[in-house]
Amino acid sequence: MIKKYANRRLYNTDTSTYVTLEDLAEMVRAERDFVVYDAKSGEDLTHTVLTQIIVEQESRGTNLLPIGFLRQLIRFYGDGMQRLVPSYLEFSLDSLTKQQEQYRRRFANTFGTAAFDAVQDQVRKNFEAFEKALG
């Protein structure tokens, strides 16, 4: 469990140490789950802190989220599709994660745009599967 104090410091109660957003990012990469609580109110801040990690990564120039994607994501807020977007994104990322090793091999052995075409094809298949699941 991670506690976030009013001074914005993060404290890992498991290790009895203060941690940074980068430390938490490393925990995520190592697939070690954690929950972040406000030290005073007990409010769950996990979503906010994970979002901060993404913003920090993006601001370093590690642009994983294209501008067009970000704009479309913003458009979904308040839209009737808003309820479906989290499920779709989670489904798509789960599929990508499961096939990550296969993609790595393809990328390592492929030159040109063929590797990217394979990813686009898989994204299209994932979207079709998601649409079928929705009925």
Short mmCIF file of N, CA and C in Angstrom, two decimals:
data_model
loop_
_atom_site.label_atom_id
_atom_site.label_comp_id
_atom_site.label_asym_id
_atom_site.label_seq_id
_atom_site.Cartn_x
_atom_site.Cartn_y
_atom_site.Cartn_z
N MET A 1 0.85 -1.18 0.00
CA MET A 1 0.00 0.00 0.00
C MET A 1 0.90 1.24 0.00
N ILE A 2 0.46 2.23 -0.76
CA ILE A 2 1.18 3.50 -0.86
C ILE A 2 0.30 4.58 -0.26
N LYS A 3 0.88 5.40 0.58
CA LYS A 3 0.16 6.55 1.15
C LYS A 3 0.69 7.81 0.49
N LYS A 4 -0.22 8.69 0.11
CA LYS A 4 0.17 9.98 -0.46
C LYS A 4 -0.15 11.06 0.56
N TYR A 5 0.86 11.82 0.92
CA TYR A 5 0.70 12.87 1.93
C TYR A 5 0.40 14.21 1.27
N ALA A 6 -0.06 15.15 2.07
CA ALA A 6 -0.44 16.48 1.58
C ALA A 6 0.73 17.18 0.88
N ASN A 7 1.95 16.87 1.30
CA ASN A 7 3.13 17.47 0.67
C ASN A 7 3.50 16.75 -0.64
N ARG A 8 2.62 15.86 -1.10
CA ARG A 8 2.73 15.11 -2.35
C ARG A 8 3.74 13.97 -2.28
N ARG A 9 4.32 13.72 -1.12
CA ARG A 9 5.25 12.61 -0.98
C ARG A 9 4.48 11.31 -0.92
N LEU A 10 5.09 10.28 -1.47
CA LEU A 10 4.49 8.95 -1.52
C LEU A 10 5.28 8.03 -0.60
N TYR A 11 4.56 7.27 0.23
CA TYR A 11 5.20 6.41 1.22
C TYR A 11 4.73 4.98 1.02
N ASN A 12 5.68 4.07 0.79
CA ASN A 12 5.36 2.66 0.63
C ASN A 12 5.34 2.01 2.00
N THR A 13 4.16 1.62 2.45
CA THR A 13 4.05 1.05 3.80
C THR A 13 4.64 -0.36 3.88
N ASP A 14 4.77 -1.04 2.74
CA ASP A 14 5.36 -2.39 2.75
C ASP A 14 6.86 -2.35 3.01
N THR A 15 7.53 -1.33 2.45
CA THR A 15 8.99 -1.23 2.61
C THR A 15 9.41 -0.14 3.58
N SER A 16 8.43 0.61 4.09
CA SER A 16 8.70 1.72 5.01
C SER A 16 9.68 2.73 4.41
N THR A 17 9.46 3.06 3.13
CA THR A 17 10.32 4.02 2.45
C THR A 17 9.47 4.97 1.62
N TYR A 18 10.02 6.16 1.39
CA TYR A 18 9.38 7.09 0.47
C TYR A 18 9.74 6.65 -0.95
N VAL A 19 8.80 6.80 -1.85
CA VAL A 19 9.00 6.40 -3.24
C VAL A 19 8.63 7.54 -4.17
N THR A 20 9.09 7.44 -5.40
CA THR A 20 8.79 8.44 -6.42
C THR A 20 7.81 7.83 -7.43
N LEU A 21 7.32 8.68 -8.31
CA LEU A 21 6.47 8.17 -9.39
C LEU A 21 7.24 7.17 -10.24
N GLU A 22 8.53 7.42 -10.44
CA GLU A 22 9.35 6.48 -11.22
C GLU A 22 9.45 5.13 -10.51
N ASP A 23 9.56 5.14 -9.18
CA ASP A 23 9.57 3.88 -8.43
C ASP A 23 8.27 3.12 -8.65
N LEU A 24 7.16 3.85 -8.63
CA LEU A 24 5.86 3.21 -8.85
C LEU A 24 5.76 2.69 -10.28
N ALA A 25 6.31 3.43 -11.24
CA ALA A 25 6.32 2.96 -12.63
C ALA A 25 7.09 1.65 -12.74
N GLU A 26 8.21 1.56 -12.02
CA GLU A 26 8.98 0.31 -12.01
C GLU A 26 8.18 -0.83 -11.40
N MET A 27 7.42 -0.54 -10.37
CA MET A 27 6.57 -1.57 -9.77
C MET A 27 5.53 -2.06 -10.78
N VAL A 28 4.96 -1.14 -11.55
CA VAL A 28 3.99 -1.52 -12.57
C VAL A 28 4.66 -2.40 -13.62
N ARG A 29 5.85 -2.00 -14.07
CA ARG A 29 6.58 -2.79 -15.08
C ARG A 29 6.89 -4.18 -14.56
N ALA A 30 7.15 -4.28 -13.26
CA ALA A 30 7.44 -5.58 -12.64
C ALA A 30 6.17 -6.34 -12.29
N GLU A 31 5.03 -5.78 -12.69
CA GLU A 31 3.72 -6.38 -12.45
C GLU A 31 3.43 -6.56 -10.96
N ARG A 32 3.90 -5.60 -10.15
CA ARG A 32 3.59 -5.59 -8.72
C ARG A 32 2.49 -4.57 -8.49
N ASP A 33 1.30 -5.05 -8.21
CA ASP A 33 0.16 -4.16 -8.00
C ASP A 33 0.27 -3.41 -6.68
N PHE A 34 -0.29 -2.24 -6.67
CA PHE A 34 -0.34 -1.43 -5.46
C PHE A 34 -1.58 -0.56 -5.52
N VAL A 35 -1.95 -0.04 -4.36
CA VAL A 35 -3.05 0.90 -4.25
C VAL A 35 -2.50 2.12 -3.54
N VAL A 36 -2.91 3.30 -4.01
CA VAL A 36 -2.46 4.56 -3.41
C VAL A 36 -3.64 5.20 -2.70
N TYR A 37 -3.45 5.49 -1.43
CA TYR A 37 -4.48 6.14 -0.62
C TYR A 37 -4.00 7.49 -0.14
N ASP A 38 -4.92 8.43 -0.04
CA ASP A 38 -4.63 9.71 0.60
C ASP A 38 -4.40 9.42 2.08
N ALA A 39 -3.27 9.86 2.61
CA ALA A 39 -2.91 9.54 3.99
C ALA A 39 -3.91 10.10 4.99
N LYS A 40 -4.54 11.21 4.68
CA LYS A 40 -5.46 11.85 5.62
C LYS A 40 -6.89 11.33 5.47
N SER A 41 -7.41 11.35 4.25
CA SER A 41 -8.82 11.01 4.04
C SER A 41 -9.06 9.53 3.77
N GLY A 42 -8.01 8.82 3.34
CA GLY A 42 -8.18 7.41 2.99
C GLY A 42 -8.73 7.20 1.59
N GLU A 43 -8.94 8.29 0.84
CA GLU A 43 -9.48 8.20 -0.52
C GLU A 43 -8.50 7.44 -1.42
N ASP A 44 -9.04 6.59 -2.28
CA ASP A 44 -8.23 5.83 -3.23
C ASP A 44 -7.78 6.76 -4.35
N LEU A 45 -6.47 6.96 -4.46
CA LEU A 45 -5.89 7.85 -5.46
C LEU A 45 -5.14 7.09 -6.56
N THR A 46 -5.34 5.78 -6.62
CA THR A 46 -4.58 4.95 -7.56
C THR A 46 -4.72 5.43 -9.00
N HIS A 47 -5.94 5.67 -9.44
CA HIS A 47 -6.18 6.10 -10.82
C HIS A 47 -5.46 7.41 -11.12
N THR A 48 -5.55 8.35 -10.20
CA THR A 48 -4.91 9.65 -10.38
C THR A 48 -3.39 9.51 -10.46
N VAL A 49 -2.81 8.70 -9.59
CA VAL A 49 -1.36 8.54 -9.57
C VAL A 49 -0.87 7.80 -10.82
N LEU A 50 -1.60 6.78 -11.26
CA LEU A 50 -1.21 6.09 -12.49
C LEU A 50 -1.28 7.03 -13.69
N THR A 51 -2.29 7.90 -13.69
CA THR A 51 -2.41 8.90 -14.76
C THR A 51 -1.23 9.86 -14.70
N GLN A 52 -0.80 10.25 -13.50
CA GLN A 52 0.36 11.13 -13.35
C GLN A 52 1.62 10.47 -13.92
N ILE A 53 1.75 9.17 -13.71
CA ILE A 53 2.91 8.44 -14.25
C ILE A 53 2.90 8.52 -15.77
N ILE A 54 1.73 8.32 -16.37
CA ILE A 54 1.62 8.40 -17.83
C ILE A 54 1.96 9.79 -18.32
N VAL A 55 1.43 10.82 -17.66
CA VAL A 55 1.72 12.20 -18.06
C VAL A 55 3.22 12.47 -17.96
N GLU A 56 3.86 11.99 -16.90
CA GLU A 56 5.30 12.20 -16.74
C GLU A 56 6.07 11.50 -17.86
N GLN A 57 5.69 10.28 -18.18
CA GLN A 57 6.36 9.55 -19.26
C GLN A 57 6.18 10.27 -20.60
N GLU A 58 4.96 10.72 -20.87
CA GLU A 58 4.68 11.42 -22.12
C GLU A 58 5.46 12.74 -22.20
N SER A 59 5.61 13.44 -21.08
CA SER A 59 6.31 14.73 -21.10
C SER A 59 7.81 14.57 -21.31
N ARG A 60 8.32 13.36 -21.09
CA ARG A 60 9.75 13.09 -21.32
C ARG A 60 10.04 12.81 -22.79
N GLY A 61 9.00 12.82 -23.60
CA GLY A 61 9.20 12.54 -25.02
C GLY A 61 8.96 11.09 -25.38
N THR A 62 8.58 10.29 -24.41
CA THR A 62 8.25 8.90 -24.67
C THR A 62 6.78 8.85 -25.07
N ASN A 63 6.51 9.31 -26.28
CA ASN A 63 5.12 9.46 -26.71
C ASN A 63 4.53 8.14 -27.17
N LEU A 64 3.83 7.51 -26.27
CA LEU A 64 3.13 6.26 -26.57
C LEU A 64 1.72 6.56 -27.07
N LEU A 65 1.20 7.71 -26.70
CA LEU A 65 -0.17 8.09 -27.05
C LEU A 65 -0.16 9.17 -28.13
N PRO A 66 -0.54 8.81 -29.35
CA PRO A 66 -0.54 9.80 -30.44
C PRO A 66 -1.55 10.92 -30.17
N ILE A 67 -1.29 12.08 -30.73
CA ILE A 67 -2.17 13.24 -30.53
C ILE A 67 -3.59 12.94 -30.98
N GLY A 68 -3.73 12.28 -32.11
CA GLY A 68 -5.07 11.94 -32.60
C GLY A 68 -5.83 11.06 -31.61
N PHE A 69 -5.13 10.12 -31.00
CA PHE A 69 -5.73 9.25 -29.99
C PHE A 69 -6.19 10.06 -28.79
N LEU A 70 -5.32 10.97 -28.33
CA LEU A 70 -5.66 11.80 -27.17
C LEU A 70 -6.88 12.67 -27.46
N ARG A 71 -6.93 13.24 -28.66
CA ARG A 71 -8.08 14.07 -29.02
C ARG A 71 -9.36 13.25 -29.04
N GLN A 72 -9.28 12.06 -29.63
CA GLN A 72 -10.47 11.21 -29.69
C GLN A 72 -10.89 10.79 -28.29
N LEU A 73 -9.93 10.48 -27.44
CA LEU A 73 -10.24 10.09 -26.07
C LEU A 73 -10.97 11.21 -25.35
N ILE A 74 -10.51 12.44 -25.52
CA ILE A 74 -11.17 13.60 -24.91
C ILE A 74 -12.59 13.74 -25.43
N ARG A 75 -12.78 13.47 -26.72
CA ARG A 75 -14.14 13.57 -27.30
C ARG A 75 -15.10 12.57 -26.67
N PHE A 76 -14.60 11.44 -26.20
CA PHE A 76 -15.46 10.42 -25.61
C PHE A 76 -16.02 10.84 -24.24
N TYR A 77 -15.33 11.75 -23.55
CA TYR A 77 -15.84 12.20 -22.25
C TYR A 77 -17.17 12.90 -22.46
N GLY A 78 -18.18 12.45 -21.74
CA GLY A 78 -19.51 13.04 -21.84
C GLY A 78 -20.33 12.50 -23.00
N ASP A 79 -19.73 11.67 -23.83
CA ASP A 79 -20.41 11.07 -24.97
C ASP A 79 -21.09 9.77 -24.52
N GLY A 80 -22.08 9.35 -25.27
CA GLY A 80 -22.77 8.10 -24.95
C GLY A 80 -21.85 6.89 -24.97
N MET A 81 -20.77 6.97 -25.72
CA MET A 81 -19.82 5.85 -25.82
C MET A 81 -18.87 5.79 -24.63
N GLN A 82 -18.89 6.79 -23.78
CA GLN A 82 -17.93 6.87 -22.67
C GLN A 82 -17.91 5.59 -21.85
N ARG A 83 -19.06 5.00 -21.62
CA ARG A 83 -19.12 3.79 -20.79
C ARG A 83 -18.42 2.60 -21.44
N LEU A 84 -18.39 2.57 -22.77
CA LEU A 84 -17.81 1.43 -23.48
C LEU A 84 -16.30 1.56 -23.67
N VAL A 85 -15.80 2.77 -23.68
CA VAL A 85 -14.39 3.00 -23.99
C VAL A 85 -13.44 2.27 -23.03
N PRO A 86 -13.62 2.36 -21.71
CA PRO A 86 -12.68 1.65 -20.83
C PRO A 86 -12.61 0.15 -21.11
N SER A 87 -13.76 -0.47 -21.32
CA SER A 87 -13.78 -1.91 -21.60
C SER A 87 -13.07 -2.22 -22.91
N TYR A 88 -13.33 -1.41 -23.93
CA TYR A 88 -12.69 -1.63 -25.22
C TYR A 88 -11.18 -1.47 -25.12
N LEU A 89 -10.73 -0.41 -24.47
CA LEU A 89 -9.29 -0.18 -24.34
C LEU A 89 -8.62 -1.30 -23.55
N GLU A 90 -9.26 -1.71 -22.47
CA GLU A 90 -8.69 -2.79 -21.66
C GLU A 90 -8.63 -4.09 -22.46
N PHE A 91 -9.69 -4.39 -23.20
CA PHE A 91 -9.74 -5.58 -24.04
C PHE A 91 -8.61 -5.53 -25.08
N SER A 92 -8.44 -4.40 -25.73
CA SER A 92 -7.42 -4.26 -26.77
C SER A 92 -6.01 -4.40 -26.19
N LEU A 93 -5.77 -3.77 -25.05
CA LEU A 93 -4.44 -3.87 -24.44
C LEU A 93 -4.16 -5.27 -23.91
N ASP A 94 -5.18 -5.93 -23.38
CA ASP A 94 -5.00 -7.32 -22.94
C ASP A 94 -4.62 -8.20 -24.11
N SER A 95 -5.28 -8.01 -25.24
CA SER A 95 -4.97 -8.79 -26.45
C SER A 95 -3.55 -8.50 -26.92
N LEU A 96 -3.18 -7.24 -26.94
CA LEU A 96 -1.83 -6.86 -27.35
C LEU A 96 -0.79 -7.47 -26.42
N THR A 97 -1.04 -7.43 -25.13
CA THR A 97 -0.11 -7.98 -24.15
C THR A 97 0.07 -9.48 -24.34
N LYS A 98 -1.02 -10.18 -24.58
CA LYS A 98 -0.96 -11.63 -24.78
C LYS A 98 -0.15 -11.99 -26.02
N GLN A 99 -0.18 -11.12 -27.01
CA GLN A 99 0.52 -11.41 -28.26
C GLN A 99 1.84 -10.66 -28.38
N GLN A 100 2.28 -10.07 -27.30
CA GLN A 100 3.47 -9.22 -27.30
C GLN A 100 4.71 -9.96 -27.81
N GLU A 101 4.93 -11.16 -27.34
CA GLU A 101 6.13 -11.90 -27.75
C GLU A 101 6.09 -12.23 -29.24
N GLN A 102 4.92 -12.59 -29.73
CA GLN A 102 4.77 -12.86 -31.15
C GLN A 102 5.09 -11.61 -31.96
N TYR A 103 4.60 -10.45 -31.51
CA TYR A 103 4.89 -9.19 -32.20
C TYR A 103 6.38 -8.87 -32.16
N ARG A 104 7.00 -9.12 -31.03
CA ARG A 104 8.43 -8.83 -30.92
C ARG A 104 9.22 -9.64 -31.95
N ARG A 105 8.87 -10.91 -32.10
CA ARG A 105 9.56 -11.74 -33.09
C ARG A 105 9.32 -11.21 -34.50
N ARG A 106 8.08 -10.84 -34.79
CA ARG A 106 7.77 -10.30 -36.12
C ARG A 106 8.55 -9.02 -36.39
N PHE A 107 8.59 -8.12 -35.41
CA PHE A 107 9.30 -6.86 -35.59
C PHE A 107 10.80 -7.11 -35.80
N ALA A 108 11.34 -8.06 -35.06
CA ALA A 108 12.76 -8.35 -35.17
C ALA A 108 13.12 -8.94 -36.53
N ASN A 109 12.18 -9.66 -37.12
CA ASN A 109 12.45 -10.34 -38.39
C ASN A 109 11.90 -9.62 -39.61
N THR A 110 11.24 -8.49 -39.41
CA THR A 110 10.58 -7.81 -40.52
C THR A 110 11.18 -6.43 -40.72
N PHE A 111 11.34 -6.07 -41.97
CA PHE A 111 11.82 -4.72 -42.30
C PHE A 111 10.71 -3.99 -43.03
N GLY A 112 10.76 -2.68 -42.99
CA GLY A 112 9.75 -1.87 -43.68
C GLY A 112 8.48 -1.76 -42.86
N THR A 113 7.36 -1.60 -43.57
CA THR A 113 6.08 -1.35 -42.90
C THR A 113 5.29 -2.61 -42.62
N ALA A 114 5.79 -3.76 -43.02
CA ALA A 114 5.04 -5.00 -42.84
C ALA A 114 4.70 -5.26 -41.37
N ALA A 115 5.63 -4.95 -40.47
CA ALA A 115 5.38 -5.18 -39.05
C ALA A 115 4.25 -4.30 -38.55
N PHE A 116 4.24 -3.05 -38.98
CA PHE A 116 3.18 -2.14 -38.56
C PHE A 116 1.85 -2.55 -39.16
N ASP A 117 1.87 -3.07 -40.39
CA ASP A 117 0.65 -3.57 -41.01
C ASP A 117 0.06 -4.71 -40.19
N ALA A 118 0.93 -5.57 -39.66
CA ALA A 118 0.46 -6.68 -38.84
C ALA A 118 -0.22 -6.18 -37.58
N VAL A 119 0.35 -5.15 -36.96
CA VAL A 119 -0.25 -4.57 -35.76
C VAL A 119 -1.60 -3.95 -36.09
N GLN A 120 -1.66 -3.19 -37.18
CA GLN A 120 -2.93 -2.58 -37.57
C GLN A 120 -3.98 -3.64 -37.86
N ASP A 121 -3.58 -4.73 -38.50
CA ASP A 121 -4.51 -5.82 -38.78
C ASP A 121 -5.02 -6.42 -37.48
N GLN A 122 -4.13 -6.61 -36.51
CA GLN A 122 -4.55 -7.19 -35.23
C GLN A 122 -5.48 -6.24 -34.48
N VAL A 123 -5.20 -4.96 -34.51
CA VAL A 123 -6.08 -3.98 -33.87
C VAL A 123 -7.47 -4.03 -34.49
N ARG A 124 -7.51 -4.13 -35.83
CA ARG A 124 -8.80 -4.23 -36.52
C ARG A 124 -9.54 -5.49 -36.08
N LYS A 125 -8.83 -6.62 -35.99
CA LYS A 125 -9.45 -7.87 -35.54
C LYS A 125 -9.96 -7.74 -34.11
N ASN A 126 -9.18 -7.09 -33.25
CA ASN A 126 -9.60 -6.89 -31.86
C ASN A 126 -10.88 -6.07 -31.79
N PHE A 127 -10.94 -5.02 -32.61
CA PHE A 127 -12.13 -4.16 -32.63
C PHE A 127 -13.34 -4.95 -33.11
N GLU A 128 -13.15 -5.77 -34.15
CA GLU A 128 -14.26 -6.59 -34.65
C GLU A 128 -14.73 -7.57 -33.58
N ALA A 129 -13.79 -8.18 -32.86
CA ALA A 129 -14.16 -9.12 -31.79
C ALA A 129 -14.91 -8.40 -30.68
N PHE A 130 -14.48 -7.19 -30.36
CA PHE A 130 -15.15 -6.41 -29.33
C PHE A 130 -16.57 -6.06 -29.76
N GLU A 131 -16.73 -5.66 -31.03
CA GLU A 131 -18.07 -5.34 -31.54
C GLU A 131 -18.98 -6.56 -31.49
N LYS A 132 -18.44 -7.74 -31.82
CA LYS A 132 -19.23 -8.98 -31.74
C LYS A 132 -19.65 -9.25 -30.30
N ALA A 133 -18.73 -9.02 -29.37
CA ALA A 133 -19.02 -9.26 -27.95
C ALA A 133 -20.14 -8.36 -27.45
N LEU A 134 -20.21 -7.15 -28.00
CA LEU A 134 -21.27 -6.22 -27.60
C LEU A 134 -22.61 -6.60 -28.21
N GLY A 135 -22.56 -7.40 -29.25
CA GLY A 135 -23.80 -7.86 -29.88
C GLY A 135 -24.27 -6.92 -30.87
#
